[in-house]
Short mmCIF file of C-alpha atoms in Angstrom, two decimals:
data_model
loop_
_atom_site.label_atom_id
_atom_site.label_comp_id
_atom_site.label_asym_id
_atom_site.label_seq_id
_atom_site.Cartn_x
_atom_site.Cartn_y
_atom_site.Cartn_z
CA LYS V 1 119.29 108.18 72.08
CA ALA V 2 115.92 108.71 73.69
CA GLY V 3 114.77 105.87 75.90
CA VAL V 4 111.68 103.72 75.61
CA THR V 5 108.52 105.74 76.13
CA GLN V 6 105.03 104.59 77.05
CA THR V 7 101.73 106.40 76.99
CA PRO V 8 99.67 106.99 78.93
CA ARG V 9 101.50 106.64 82.23
CA TYR V 10 98.33 106.17 84.27
CA LEU V 11 94.92 104.93 83.30
CA ILE V 12 91.72 104.26 85.20
CA LYS V 13 89.04 102.16 83.57
CA THR V 14 85.95 100.26 84.68
CA ARG V 15 85.19 96.59 84.22
CA GLY V 16 84.07 95.68 80.74
CA GLN V 17 85.82 98.56 79.02
CA GLN V 18 88.75 98.18 76.70
CA VAL V 19 92.09 99.95 76.73
CA THR V 20 94.96 100.59 74.34
CA LEU V 21 98.50 101.21 75.56
CA SER V 22 101.31 102.54 73.42
CA CYS V 23 105.06 101.95 73.41
CA SER V 24 107.74 103.73 71.39
CA PRO V 25 111.03 101.79 71.34
CA ILE V 26 114.52 103.14 71.20
CA SER V 27 115.36 104.23 67.67
CA GLY V 28 116.72 101.30 65.69
CA HIS V 29 115.26 98.64 67.98
CA ARG V 30 112.95 96.33 66.09
CA SER V 31 111.93 94.03 68.92
CA VAL V 32 109.28 95.11 71.41
CA SER V 33 108.12 92.94 74.29
CA TRP V 34 105.25 93.52 76.69
CA TYR V 35 105.08 92.45 80.33
CA GLN V 36 102.49 92.60 83.06
CA GLN V 37 103.86 93.36 86.50
CA THR V 38 101.85 92.72 89.64
CA PRO V 39 103.04 92.50 93.26
CA GLY V 40 102.20 88.84 93.53
CA GLN V 41 103.17 87.56 90.09
CA GLY V 42 106.28 89.52 89.23
CA LEU V 43 107.00 90.13 85.55
CA GLN V 44 104.79 88.06 83.28
CA PHE V 45 105.58 87.93 79.56
CA LEU V 46 102.67 88.90 77.32
CA PHE V 47 104.08 88.91 73.79
CA GLU V 48 106.94 90.04 71.63
CA TYR V 49 106.87 91.70 68.23
CA PHE V 50 109.64 91.93 65.70
CA SER V 51 109.28 93.68 62.36
CA GLU V 52 105.48 93.89 62.72
CA THR V 53 105.14 90.14 63.44
CA GLN V 54 104.25 88.55 66.73
CA ARG V 55 107.17 86.24 67.41
CA ASN V 56 106.32 84.94 70.88
CA LYS V 57 103.26 84.89 73.08
CA GLY V 58 102.84 84.22 76.78
CA ASN V 59 100.00 82.51 78.58
CA PHE V 60 97.43 85.25 78.60
CA PRO V 61 93.81 85.07 77.38
CA GLY V 62 92.82 86.30 73.95
CA ARG V 63 91.53 89.54 75.50
CA PHE V 64 95.15 90.66 75.41
CA SER V 65 96.36 91.52 71.94
CA GLY V 66 98.97 93.68 70.36
CA ARG V 67 100.44 94.93 67.15
CA GLN V 68 103.53 96.62 65.85
CA PHE V 69 103.76 99.28 63.21
CA SER V 70 106.34 99.75 60.48
CA ASN V 71 108.17 102.33 62.62
CA SER V 72 108.47 99.68 65.39
CA ARG V 73 106.04 101.46 67.68
CA SER V 74 103.77 98.96 69.38
CA GLU V 75 100.34 98.99 70.90
CA MET V 76 98.75 96.62 73.35
CA ASN V 77 95.00 96.25 73.67
CA VAL V 78 93.01 94.67 76.47
CA SER V 79 89.31 94.13 75.85
CA THR V 80 86.55 93.44 78.38
CA LEU V 81 88.66 94.57 81.30
CA GLU V 82 88.55 92.64 84.56
CA LEU V 83 89.55 93.73 88.04
CA GLY V 84 92.51 91.36 87.88
CA ASP V 85 93.93 93.25 84.91
CA SER V 86 95.00 96.05 87.25
CA ALA V 87 98.77 96.09 86.95
CA LEU V 88 101.81 97.92 85.70
CA TYR V 89 102.29 97.17 82.00
CA LEU V 90 105.87 97.44 80.87
CA CYS V 91 107.23 97.34 77.39
CA ALA V 92 110.83 96.69 76.55
CA SER V 93 112.77 97.12 73.33
CA SER V 94 115.96 95.54 72.13
CA PRO V 95 118.01 95.55 68.93
CA GLY V 96 118.00 91.78 68.57
CA ARG V 97 117.77 88.42 70.27
CA ASN V 98 119.37 87.55 73.56
CA VAL V 99 120.63 90.99 74.28
CA GLU V 100 119.68 93.59 76.85
CA GLN V 101 116.08 94.67 76.92
CA PHE V 102 115.48 98.33 77.71
CA PHE V 103 112.31 98.92 79.66
CA GLY V 104 109.93 101.82 79.44
CA PRO V 105 108.49 103.53 82.54
CA GLY V 106 105.29 101.52 82.31
CA THR V 107 101.59 102.28 82.21
CA ARG V 108 99.79 101.76 85.48
CA LEU V 109 96.29 100.49 84.74
CA THR V 110 93.65 100.48 87.43
CA VAL V 111 90.38 98.69 86.74
CA LEU V 112 87.48 99.65 89.00
CA GLY K 1 108.04 75.87 78.78
CA GLU K 2 110.71 77.54 80.82
CA ASN K 3 110.23 78.01 84.56
CA VAL K 4 112.50 80.19 86.68
CA GLU K 5 112.59 80.03 90.46
CA GLN K 6 114.34 82.61 92.60
CA HIS K 7 115.40 82.60 96.25
CA PRO K 8 115.19 84.21 98.68
CA SER K 9 112.13 86.38 98.14
CA THR K 10 113.43 88.92 100.66
CA LEU K 11 116.95 89.53 101.89
CA SER K 12 118.25 91.95 104.49
CA VAL K 13 121.96 92.56 104.93
CA GLN K 14 124.11 95.03 106.82
CA GLU K 15 125.89 97.66 104.79
CA GLY K 16 129.26 96.31 103.70
CA ASP K 17 128.18 92.66 103.80
CA SER K 18 127.67 90.46 100.75
CA ALA K 19 124.35 89.42 99.25
CA VAL K 20 123.65 86.32 97.19
CA ILE K 21 120.51 85.62 95.17
CA LYS K 22 119.99 82.26 93.50
CA CYS K 23 117.90 81.24 90.52
CA THR K 24 117.15 77.91 88.90
CA TYR K 25 115.75 77.29 85.45
CA SER K 26 114.14 74.29 83.84
CA ASP K 27 114.86 74.48 80.11
CA SER K 28 118.31 73.24 79.21
CA ALA K 29 118.02 75.16 75.90
CA SER K 30 118.15 78.49 77.74
CA ASN K 31 121.39 80.25 76.99
CA TYR K 32 121.08 83.86 78.10
CA PHE K 33 120.62 84.91 81.73
CA PRO K 34 120.21 88.60 82.57
CA TRP K 35 119.73 90.20 85.96
CA TYR K 36 117.61 93.31 86.35
CA LYS K 37 117.41 95.76 89.23
CA GLN K 38 114.20 97.65 89.87
CA GLU K 39 114.22 100.48 92.36
CA LEU K 40 110.95 101.58 93.89
CA GLY K 41 108.77 103.32 91.33
CA LYS K 42 111.32 102.91 88.54
CA ARG K 43 111.74 100.68 85.52
CA PRO K 44 113.84 97.50 85.59
CA GLN K 45 117.41 98.05 84.44
CA LEU K 46 119.98 95.47 83.43
CA ILE K 47 122.87 95.19 85.87
CA ILE K 48 124.69 92.16 84.51
CA ASP K 49 124.11 89.24 82.18
CA ILE K 50 125.80 85.96 81.34
CA ARG K 51 125.66 83.57 78.41
CA SER K 52 125.77 79.82 78.62
CA ASN K 53 129.29 79.55 77.25
CA VAL K 54 130.65 81.44 80.27
CA GLY K 55 130.78 80.25 83.87
CA GLU K 56 131.33 83.55 85.64
CA LYS K 57 131.24 87.25 84.91
CA LYS K 58 132.16 90.15 87.14
CA ASP K 59 131.55 93.88 87.00
CA GLN K 60 133.01 95.79 89.95
CA ARG K 61 130.99 94.74 93.02
CA ILE K 62 128.60 92.54 91.06
CA ALA K 63 129.23 89.03 89.80
CA VAL K 64 127.13 86.29 88.28
CA THR K 65 127.94 82.59 88.20
CA LEU K 66 126.30 79.96 86.02
CA ASN K 67 126.19 76.20 86.51
CA LYS K 68 124.71 74.74 83.33
CA THR K 69 124.76 71.19 84.61
CA ALA K 70 122.72 72.04 87.68
CA LYS K 71 120.73 74.68 85.79
CA HIS K 72 121.22 77.42 88.29
CA PHE K 73 122.80 80.85 88.32
CA SER K 74 123.51 83.29 91.11
CA LEU K 75 124.00 87.00 91.63
CA HIS K 76 126.66 88.09 94.09
CA ILE K 77 126.89 91.65 95.39
CA THR K 78 129.86 92.49 97.57
CA GLU K 79 130.38 95.48 99.87
CA THR K 80 126.68 96.30 99.73
CA GLN K 81 125.58 99.91 99.95
CA PRO K 82 122.17 101.43 100.78
CA GLU K 83 121.66 102.27 97.11
CA ASP K 84 121.74 98.55 96.34
CA SER K 85 118.34 98.29 98.04
CA ALA K 86 115.88 97.28 95.32
CA VAL K 87 114.06 94.31 93.82
CA TYR K 88 116.29 92.07 91.73
CA PHE K 89 114.93 89.85 88.97
CA CYS K 90 116.71 87.02 87.24
CA ALA K 91 115.59 85.82 83.83
CA ALA K 92 116.28 83.11 81.29
CA SER K 93 115.90 83.20 77.54
CA ASP K 94 115.82 80.32 75.15
CA GLY K 95 117.74 82.01 72.40
CA TYR K 96 115.08 81.59 69.76
CA GLY K 97 113.31 84.83 70.47
CA GLN K 98 112.74 87.33 73.17
CA ASN K 99 110.72 85.01 75.34
CA PHE K 100 112.33 86.01 78.60
CA VAL K 101 110.98 84.21 81.63
CA PHE K 102 111.56 86.15 84.82
CA GLY K 103 111.94 84.91 88.35
CA PRO K 104 109.51 86.30 90.94
CA GLY K 105 112.06 88.75 92.31
CA THR K 106 114.10 89.28 95.46
CA ARG K 107 113.63 92.36 97.60
CA LEU K 108 117.05 93.32 98.93
CA SER K 109 117.31 95.72 101.85
CA VAL K 110 120.72 97.05 102.84
CA LEU K 111 120.62 98.30 106.39
CA PRO K 112 122.94 101.17 107.39
#
């Protein structure tokens, strides 16, 4: 099976702009989670989608949102970008609960 | 909510020695504890996991132990090799969704 893919891999934006990141899970995986990874904060959970419904949400402001489509592909949107949003955004898919999550390569977002 | 602490933050060992990384969690409802390895510039990958009904699990040179009473779990790597050099993350999941909470990571360096 093909692994988790994310697009784009790199992105440069300026403060105030918005951005949309995309994640395609492994075929058959219905759960998609998003994480923000920064050198100082490690892996921070953003949200998790299962069958087009947001099932869990981390402690991030409302500027961070997401959705999942019927084919399990997921998008994450960040509005009104801030310098502190610069990070590696990872998505992970899994076939169910409490089983291995398979990570994508990530999208590295730089906010200038 | 769940909180996961991880120690040490950095660890250097000589090739062939053992390495131990310890994590503690706060939510007694957590019942799934994976460990991920992230090499430089790559995505996190699962190396071993353990569920709360098991006290120890081993896979070749890697083992994980879980003490539910004390709410801590540890990763043990024996006969370390240079390719073990990476950042290791522990995580805990509450079993009701995919709300994994990750530890801040341990940077392991295996010196030749």
